[in-house]
Short mmCIF file of C-alpha atoms in Angstrom, two decimals:
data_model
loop_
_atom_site.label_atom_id
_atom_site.label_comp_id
_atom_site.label_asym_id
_atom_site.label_seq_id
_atom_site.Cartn_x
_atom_site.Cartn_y
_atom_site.Cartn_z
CA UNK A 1 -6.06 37.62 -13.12
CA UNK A 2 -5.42 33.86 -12.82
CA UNK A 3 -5.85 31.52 -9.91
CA UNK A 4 -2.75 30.81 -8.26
CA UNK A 5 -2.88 26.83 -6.63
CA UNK A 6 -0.45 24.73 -5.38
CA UNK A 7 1.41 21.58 -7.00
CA UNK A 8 1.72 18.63 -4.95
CA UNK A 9 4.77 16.22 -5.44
CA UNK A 10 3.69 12.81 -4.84
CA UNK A 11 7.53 11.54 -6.07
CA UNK A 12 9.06 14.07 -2.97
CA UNK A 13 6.31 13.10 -0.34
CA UNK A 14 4.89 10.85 1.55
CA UNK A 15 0.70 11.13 1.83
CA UNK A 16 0.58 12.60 5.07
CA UNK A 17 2.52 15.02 4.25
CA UNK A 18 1.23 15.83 0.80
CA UNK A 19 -2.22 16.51 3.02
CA UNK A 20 -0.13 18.88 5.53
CA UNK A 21 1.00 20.73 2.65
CA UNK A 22 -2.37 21.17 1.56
CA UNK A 23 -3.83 22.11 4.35
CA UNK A 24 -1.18 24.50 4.57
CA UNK A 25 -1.82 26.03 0.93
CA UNK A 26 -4.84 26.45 1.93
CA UNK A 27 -3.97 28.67 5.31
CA UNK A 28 -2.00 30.37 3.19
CA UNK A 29 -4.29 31.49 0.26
CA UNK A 30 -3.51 29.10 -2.48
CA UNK A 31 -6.90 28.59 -4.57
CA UNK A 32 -6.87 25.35 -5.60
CA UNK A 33 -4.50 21.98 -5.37
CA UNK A 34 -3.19 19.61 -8.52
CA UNK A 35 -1.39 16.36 -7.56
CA UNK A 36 0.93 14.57 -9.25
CA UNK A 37 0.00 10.92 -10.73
CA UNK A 38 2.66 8.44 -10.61
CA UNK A 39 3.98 4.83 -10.12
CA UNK A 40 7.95 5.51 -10.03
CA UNK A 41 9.71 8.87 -8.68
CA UNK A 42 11.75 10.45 -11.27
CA UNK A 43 15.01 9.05 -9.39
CA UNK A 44 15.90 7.34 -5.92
CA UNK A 45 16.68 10.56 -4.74
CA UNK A 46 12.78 11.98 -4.41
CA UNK A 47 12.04 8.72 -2.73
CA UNK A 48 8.40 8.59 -2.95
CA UNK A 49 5.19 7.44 -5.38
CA UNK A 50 2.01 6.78 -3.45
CA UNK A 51 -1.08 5.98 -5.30
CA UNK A 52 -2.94 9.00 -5.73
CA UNK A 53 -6.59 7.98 -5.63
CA UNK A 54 -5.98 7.57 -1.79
CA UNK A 55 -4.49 10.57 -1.39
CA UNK A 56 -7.23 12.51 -2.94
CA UNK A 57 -9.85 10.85 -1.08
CA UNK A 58 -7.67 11.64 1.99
CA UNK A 59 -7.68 15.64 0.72
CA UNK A 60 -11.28 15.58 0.24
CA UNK A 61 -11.42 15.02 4.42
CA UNK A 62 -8.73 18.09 4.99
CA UNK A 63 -9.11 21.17 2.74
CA UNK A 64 -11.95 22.35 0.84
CA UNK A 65 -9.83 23.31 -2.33
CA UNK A 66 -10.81 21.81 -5.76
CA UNK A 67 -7.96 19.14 -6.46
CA UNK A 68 -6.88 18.47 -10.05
CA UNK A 69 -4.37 15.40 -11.25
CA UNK A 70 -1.61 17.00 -13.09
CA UNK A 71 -1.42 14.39 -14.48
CA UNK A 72 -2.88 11.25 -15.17
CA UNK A 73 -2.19 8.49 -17.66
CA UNK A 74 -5.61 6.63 -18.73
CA UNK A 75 -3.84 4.43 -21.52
CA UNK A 76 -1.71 1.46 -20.98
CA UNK A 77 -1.08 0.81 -16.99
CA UNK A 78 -4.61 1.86 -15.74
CA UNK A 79 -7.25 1.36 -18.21
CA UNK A 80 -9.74 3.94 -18.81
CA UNK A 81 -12.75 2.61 -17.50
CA UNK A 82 -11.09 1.89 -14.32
CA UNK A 83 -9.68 5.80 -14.45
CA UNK A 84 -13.45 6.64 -14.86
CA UNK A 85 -14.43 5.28 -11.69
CA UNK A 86 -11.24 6.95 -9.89
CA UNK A 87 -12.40 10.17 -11.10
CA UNK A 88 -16.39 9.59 -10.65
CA UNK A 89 -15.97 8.93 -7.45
CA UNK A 90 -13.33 11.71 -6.42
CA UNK A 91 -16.09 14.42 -7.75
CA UNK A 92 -18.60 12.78 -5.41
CA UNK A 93 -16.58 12.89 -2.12
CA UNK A 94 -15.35 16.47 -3.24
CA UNK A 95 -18.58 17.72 -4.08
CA UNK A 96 -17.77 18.46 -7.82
CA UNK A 97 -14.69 20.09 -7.25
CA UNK A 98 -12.30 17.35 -8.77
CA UNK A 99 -11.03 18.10 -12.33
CA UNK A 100 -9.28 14.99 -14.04
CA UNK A 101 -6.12 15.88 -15.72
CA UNK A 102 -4.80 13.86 -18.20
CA UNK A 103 -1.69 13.15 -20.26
CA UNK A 104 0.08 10.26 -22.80
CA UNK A 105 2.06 9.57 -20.43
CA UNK A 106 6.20 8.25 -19.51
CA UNK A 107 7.22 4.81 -19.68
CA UNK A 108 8.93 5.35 -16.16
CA UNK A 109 5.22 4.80 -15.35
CA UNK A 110 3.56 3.04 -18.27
CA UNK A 111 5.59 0.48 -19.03
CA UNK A 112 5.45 -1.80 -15.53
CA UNK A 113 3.24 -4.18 -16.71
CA UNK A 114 5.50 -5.48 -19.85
CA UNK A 115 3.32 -3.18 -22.37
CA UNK A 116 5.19 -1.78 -25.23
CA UNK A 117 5.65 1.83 -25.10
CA UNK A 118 4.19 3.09 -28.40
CA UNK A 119 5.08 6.08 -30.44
CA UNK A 120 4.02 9.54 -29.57
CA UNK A 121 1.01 9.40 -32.66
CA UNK A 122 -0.45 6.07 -31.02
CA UNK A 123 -0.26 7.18 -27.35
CA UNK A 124 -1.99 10.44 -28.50
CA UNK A 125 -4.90 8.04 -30.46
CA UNK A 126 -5.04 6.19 -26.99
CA UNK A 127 -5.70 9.22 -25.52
CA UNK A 128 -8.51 10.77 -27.50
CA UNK A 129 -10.53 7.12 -27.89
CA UNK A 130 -9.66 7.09 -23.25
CA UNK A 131 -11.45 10.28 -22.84
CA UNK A 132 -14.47 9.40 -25.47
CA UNK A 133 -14.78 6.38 -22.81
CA UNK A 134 -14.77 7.94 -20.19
CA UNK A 135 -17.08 10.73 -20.67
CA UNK A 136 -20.28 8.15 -22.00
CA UNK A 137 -19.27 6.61 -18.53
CA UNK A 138 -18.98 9.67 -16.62
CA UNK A 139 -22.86 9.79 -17.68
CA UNK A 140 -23.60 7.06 -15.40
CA UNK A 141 -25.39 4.78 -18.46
CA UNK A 142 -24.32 1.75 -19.52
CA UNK A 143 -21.40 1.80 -21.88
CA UNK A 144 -20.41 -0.98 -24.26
CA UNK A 145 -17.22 -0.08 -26.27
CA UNK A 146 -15.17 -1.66 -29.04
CA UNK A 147 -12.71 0.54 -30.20
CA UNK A 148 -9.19 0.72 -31.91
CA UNK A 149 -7.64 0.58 -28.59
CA UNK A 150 -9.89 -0.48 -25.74
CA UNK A 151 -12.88 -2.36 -25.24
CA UNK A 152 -15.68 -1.91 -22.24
CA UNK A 153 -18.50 -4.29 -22.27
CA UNK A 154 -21.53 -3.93 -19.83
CA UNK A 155 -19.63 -1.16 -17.76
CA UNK A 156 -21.76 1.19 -15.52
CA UNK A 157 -20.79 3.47 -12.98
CA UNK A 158 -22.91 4.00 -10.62
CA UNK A 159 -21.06 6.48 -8.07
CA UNK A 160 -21.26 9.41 -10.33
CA UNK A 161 -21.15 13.23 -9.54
CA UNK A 162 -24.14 15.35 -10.75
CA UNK A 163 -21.92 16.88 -13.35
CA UNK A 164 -19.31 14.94 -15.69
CA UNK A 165 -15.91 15.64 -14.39
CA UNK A 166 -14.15 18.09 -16.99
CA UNK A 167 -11.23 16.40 -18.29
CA UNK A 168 -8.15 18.41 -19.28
CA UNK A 169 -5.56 17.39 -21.86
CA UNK A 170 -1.31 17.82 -21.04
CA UNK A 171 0.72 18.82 -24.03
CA UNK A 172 3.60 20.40 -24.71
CA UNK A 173 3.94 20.21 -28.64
CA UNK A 174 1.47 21.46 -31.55
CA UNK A 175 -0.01 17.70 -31.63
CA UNK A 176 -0.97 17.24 -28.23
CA UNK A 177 -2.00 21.01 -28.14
CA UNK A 178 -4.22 20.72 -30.97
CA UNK A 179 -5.97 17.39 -29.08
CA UNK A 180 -6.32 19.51 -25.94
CA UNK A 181 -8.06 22.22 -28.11
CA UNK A 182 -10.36 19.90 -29.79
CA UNK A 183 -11.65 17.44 -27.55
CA UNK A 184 -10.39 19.00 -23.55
CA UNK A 185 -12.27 20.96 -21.24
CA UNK A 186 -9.26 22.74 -20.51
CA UNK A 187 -5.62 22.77 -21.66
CA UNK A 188 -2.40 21.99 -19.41
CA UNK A 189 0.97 22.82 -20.30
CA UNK A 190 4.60 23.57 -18.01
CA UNK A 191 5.87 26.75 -20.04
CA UNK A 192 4.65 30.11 -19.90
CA UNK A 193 3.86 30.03 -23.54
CA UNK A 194 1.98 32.59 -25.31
CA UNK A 195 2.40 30.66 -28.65
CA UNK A 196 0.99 27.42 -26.99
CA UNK A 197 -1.87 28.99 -25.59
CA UNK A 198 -2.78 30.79 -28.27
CA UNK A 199 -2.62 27.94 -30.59
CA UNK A 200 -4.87 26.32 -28.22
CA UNK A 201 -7.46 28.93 -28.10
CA UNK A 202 -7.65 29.19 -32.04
CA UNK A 203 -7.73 25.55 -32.27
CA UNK A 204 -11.12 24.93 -31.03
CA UNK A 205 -10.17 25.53 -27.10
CA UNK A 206 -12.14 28.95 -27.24
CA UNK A 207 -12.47 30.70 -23.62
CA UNK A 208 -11.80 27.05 -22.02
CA UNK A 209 -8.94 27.42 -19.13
CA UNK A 210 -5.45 27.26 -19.79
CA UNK A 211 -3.17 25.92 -16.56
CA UNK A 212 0.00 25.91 -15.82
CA UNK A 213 3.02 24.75 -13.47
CA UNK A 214 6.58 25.98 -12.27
CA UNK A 215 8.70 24.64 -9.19
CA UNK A 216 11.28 26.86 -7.00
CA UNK A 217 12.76 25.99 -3.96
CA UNK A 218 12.67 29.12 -1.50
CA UNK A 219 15.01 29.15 1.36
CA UNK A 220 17.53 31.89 3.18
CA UNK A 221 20.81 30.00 1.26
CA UNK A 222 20.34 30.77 -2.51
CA UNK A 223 23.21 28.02 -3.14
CA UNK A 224 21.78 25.44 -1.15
CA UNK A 225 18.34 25.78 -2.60
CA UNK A 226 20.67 25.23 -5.77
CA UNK A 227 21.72 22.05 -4.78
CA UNK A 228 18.54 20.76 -3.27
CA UNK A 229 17.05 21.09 -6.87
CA UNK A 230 19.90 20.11 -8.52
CA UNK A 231 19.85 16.94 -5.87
CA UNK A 232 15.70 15.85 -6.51
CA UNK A 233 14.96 17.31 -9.53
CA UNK A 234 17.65 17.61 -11.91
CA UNK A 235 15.45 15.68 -14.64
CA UNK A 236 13.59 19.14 -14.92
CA UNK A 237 16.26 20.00 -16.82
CA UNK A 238 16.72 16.78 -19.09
CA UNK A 239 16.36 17.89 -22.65
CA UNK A 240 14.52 16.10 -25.40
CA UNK A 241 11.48 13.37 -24.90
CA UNK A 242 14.19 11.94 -22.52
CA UNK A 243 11.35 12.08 -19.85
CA UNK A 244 8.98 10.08 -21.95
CA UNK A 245 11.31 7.66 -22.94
CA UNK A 246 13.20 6.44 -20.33
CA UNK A 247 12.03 3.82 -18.19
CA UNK A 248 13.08 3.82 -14.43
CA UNK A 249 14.64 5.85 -11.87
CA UNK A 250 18.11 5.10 -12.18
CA UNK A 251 17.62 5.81 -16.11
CA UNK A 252 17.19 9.61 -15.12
CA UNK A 253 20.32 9.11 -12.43
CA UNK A 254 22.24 8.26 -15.16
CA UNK A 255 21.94 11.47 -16.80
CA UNK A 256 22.25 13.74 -13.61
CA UNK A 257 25.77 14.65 -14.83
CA UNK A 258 24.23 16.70 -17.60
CA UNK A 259 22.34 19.17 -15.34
CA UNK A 260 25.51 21.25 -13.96
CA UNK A 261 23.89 23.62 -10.53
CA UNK A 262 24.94 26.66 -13.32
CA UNK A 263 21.59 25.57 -15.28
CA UNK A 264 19.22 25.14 -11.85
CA UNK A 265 20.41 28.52 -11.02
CA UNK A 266 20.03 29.64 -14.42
CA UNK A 267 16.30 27.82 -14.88
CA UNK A 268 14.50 27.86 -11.58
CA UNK A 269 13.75 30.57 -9.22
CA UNK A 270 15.76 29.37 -5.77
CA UNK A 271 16.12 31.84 -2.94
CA UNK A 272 14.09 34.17 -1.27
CA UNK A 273 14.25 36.94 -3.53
CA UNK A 274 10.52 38.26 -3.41
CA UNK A 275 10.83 39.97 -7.36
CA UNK A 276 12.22 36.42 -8.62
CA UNK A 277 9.10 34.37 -7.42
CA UNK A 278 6.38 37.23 -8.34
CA UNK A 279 8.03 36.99 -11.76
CA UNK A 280 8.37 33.20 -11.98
CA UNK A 281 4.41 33.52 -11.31
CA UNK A 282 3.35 36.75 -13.60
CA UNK A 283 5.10 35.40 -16.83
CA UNK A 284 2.05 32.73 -17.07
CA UNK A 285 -0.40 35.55 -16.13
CA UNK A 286 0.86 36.92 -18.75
CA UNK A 287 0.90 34.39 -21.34
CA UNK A 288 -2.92 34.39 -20.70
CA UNK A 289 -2.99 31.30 -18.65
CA UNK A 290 -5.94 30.97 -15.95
CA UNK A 291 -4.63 29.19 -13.45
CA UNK A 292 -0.98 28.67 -12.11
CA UNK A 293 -0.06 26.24 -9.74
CA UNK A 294 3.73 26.59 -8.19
CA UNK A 295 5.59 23.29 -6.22
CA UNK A 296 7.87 23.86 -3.33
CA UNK A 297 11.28 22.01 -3.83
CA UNK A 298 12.94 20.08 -0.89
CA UNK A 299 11.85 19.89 2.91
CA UNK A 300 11.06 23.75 3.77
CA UNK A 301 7.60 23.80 3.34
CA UNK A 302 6.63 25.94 6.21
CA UNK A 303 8.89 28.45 5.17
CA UNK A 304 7.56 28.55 1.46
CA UNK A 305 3.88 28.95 2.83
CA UNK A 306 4.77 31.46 5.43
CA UNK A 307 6.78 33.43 2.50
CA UNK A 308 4.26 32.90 -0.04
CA UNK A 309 1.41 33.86 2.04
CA UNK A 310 2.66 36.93 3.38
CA UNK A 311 5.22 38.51 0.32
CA UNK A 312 4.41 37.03 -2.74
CA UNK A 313 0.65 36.25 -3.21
CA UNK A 314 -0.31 39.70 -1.84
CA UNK A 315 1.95 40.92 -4.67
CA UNK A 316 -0.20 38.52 -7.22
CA UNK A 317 -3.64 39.98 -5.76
CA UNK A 318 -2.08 43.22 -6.73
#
């Protein structure tokens, strides 16, 4: 049976109230937290981005959950070494229960700084040669480093947890998949995908956990939950590498014209029927992923956690 956590939304919220919301999932039975990582919100709409390293050290105060980023980019706009000591010191102050996600990445993010945004086969090279950095830091030795793509000279943490943080590797295609499986401690992917994990298990990822995400938007009104998610998330629905391509907000607005409310109420689970969200959640359970971590869409949180805590996670413990 997996572990069922909830998704924070740093582009939706504001800190305090990503930390109410946790505290909340955790009143309400939720296992464990991820948080998102990013610079821009996926459109004006969402209206927030703070920097997530405060925000987890803020979390580490409120709940007792183990926090996970879902997920980080350690290649172009923050360099590795510098996500080493983000993560280091997040396992200290939560007592080893931090788990460093990690990703290639979207130029909405990436790009800020002027870097070129490189093809899918370099970002993924970036990504292997980050995490081979990180984990001779996560050691707590010195590290000198002078590699294809990054170079670390003299660098030492020395705010280290006793264990090195487990890093797990995003993908959503065979490549990144097959990277996940052969150098992650854990595999994370958005579709409940037997095929995916699978391929991940038989590609070196073994009995390592396989998580995974999904957003609804409960309320009362089915058709306004519709248009809340068609209103701040509509680029769920983008098709294509669209969301790793495209470089600000009001790229994605742009497109919001070809995510008609028919496909949000065909996609995502809105309402409050109880069967709908139980199923949203048992399709990765039974895919054969470990842990499953759902987002609340839109301003009714305390109506998600009360419904969620009293009809559909006592289903899930079932």
């Amino acid at each position: 049976m997996p572990e069922y956590g909830y998704f924070l939304a740093s582009e939706e919220h504001g800190p305090a109230a990503l930390i109410e919301q946790a505290r909340m999932a955790e009143q309400a039975g939720f296992q464990a937290l991820w948080i998102s990582d990013h610079f821009h919100p996926w459109n004006d709409a969402q209206g927030q981005s703070a920097f997530v390293w405060s925000v987890i050290g803020a979390l580490s105060e409120a709940v007792s959950l183990p926090i996970e980023t879902a997920v980080t980019c350690p290649t172009i706009r923050t360099h590795p070494a510098v996500v080493a000591q983000a993560a280091a010191t997040s396992a200290v102050l939560t007592e080893g229960r931090f788990r460093l996600g990690v990703g290639t990445g979207e130029a909405l993010n990436e790009h800020i700084l002027g870097d070129p945004w490189p093809p899918l086969h370099v970002r993924l090279e970036m990504l292997e040669e980050a995490v081979q950095v990180m984990r001779r830091l996560f050691t707590g030795e010195e590290v000198n480093h002078h590699g294809t793509h990054y170079t670390v000279e003299n660098a030492r943490l020395y705010t280290v947890p006793d264990e090195p943080v487990p890093i797990d590797i995003s993908g959503f295609g065979p490549k990144a998949t097959a990277l996940a499986a052969r150098v992650g401690d854990g595999y994370i992917t958005m579709m409940p995908e037997e095929e995916m994990v699978t391929r991940f298990r038989k590609g070196g990822g073994g009995t390592k956990p396989v998580s995974g995400g999904v957003k609804v938007c409960y309320g009362a009104d089915r058709d306004a939950c519709v248009r809340t998610v068609h209103r701040l998330w509509f680029n769920e629905l983008l098709p294509g590498e669209m969301g790793q391509v495209l470089p600000s907000p009001r790229h994605f607005e742009q497109l919001h014209e070809l995510v008609t409310e028919d496909m949000v109420r065909e996609k995502t689970v809105c309402g409050d029927d109880v069967d709908a969200h139980v199923a949203a959640l048992r399709a990765f359970a039974d895919a054969g992923f470990d842990r499953v971590y759902v987002n609340q869409i839109g301003p009714d949180q305390r109506g998600f956690f009360d419904f969620y805590r009293t009809k559909v996670l006592p289903q899930l413990d079932g």
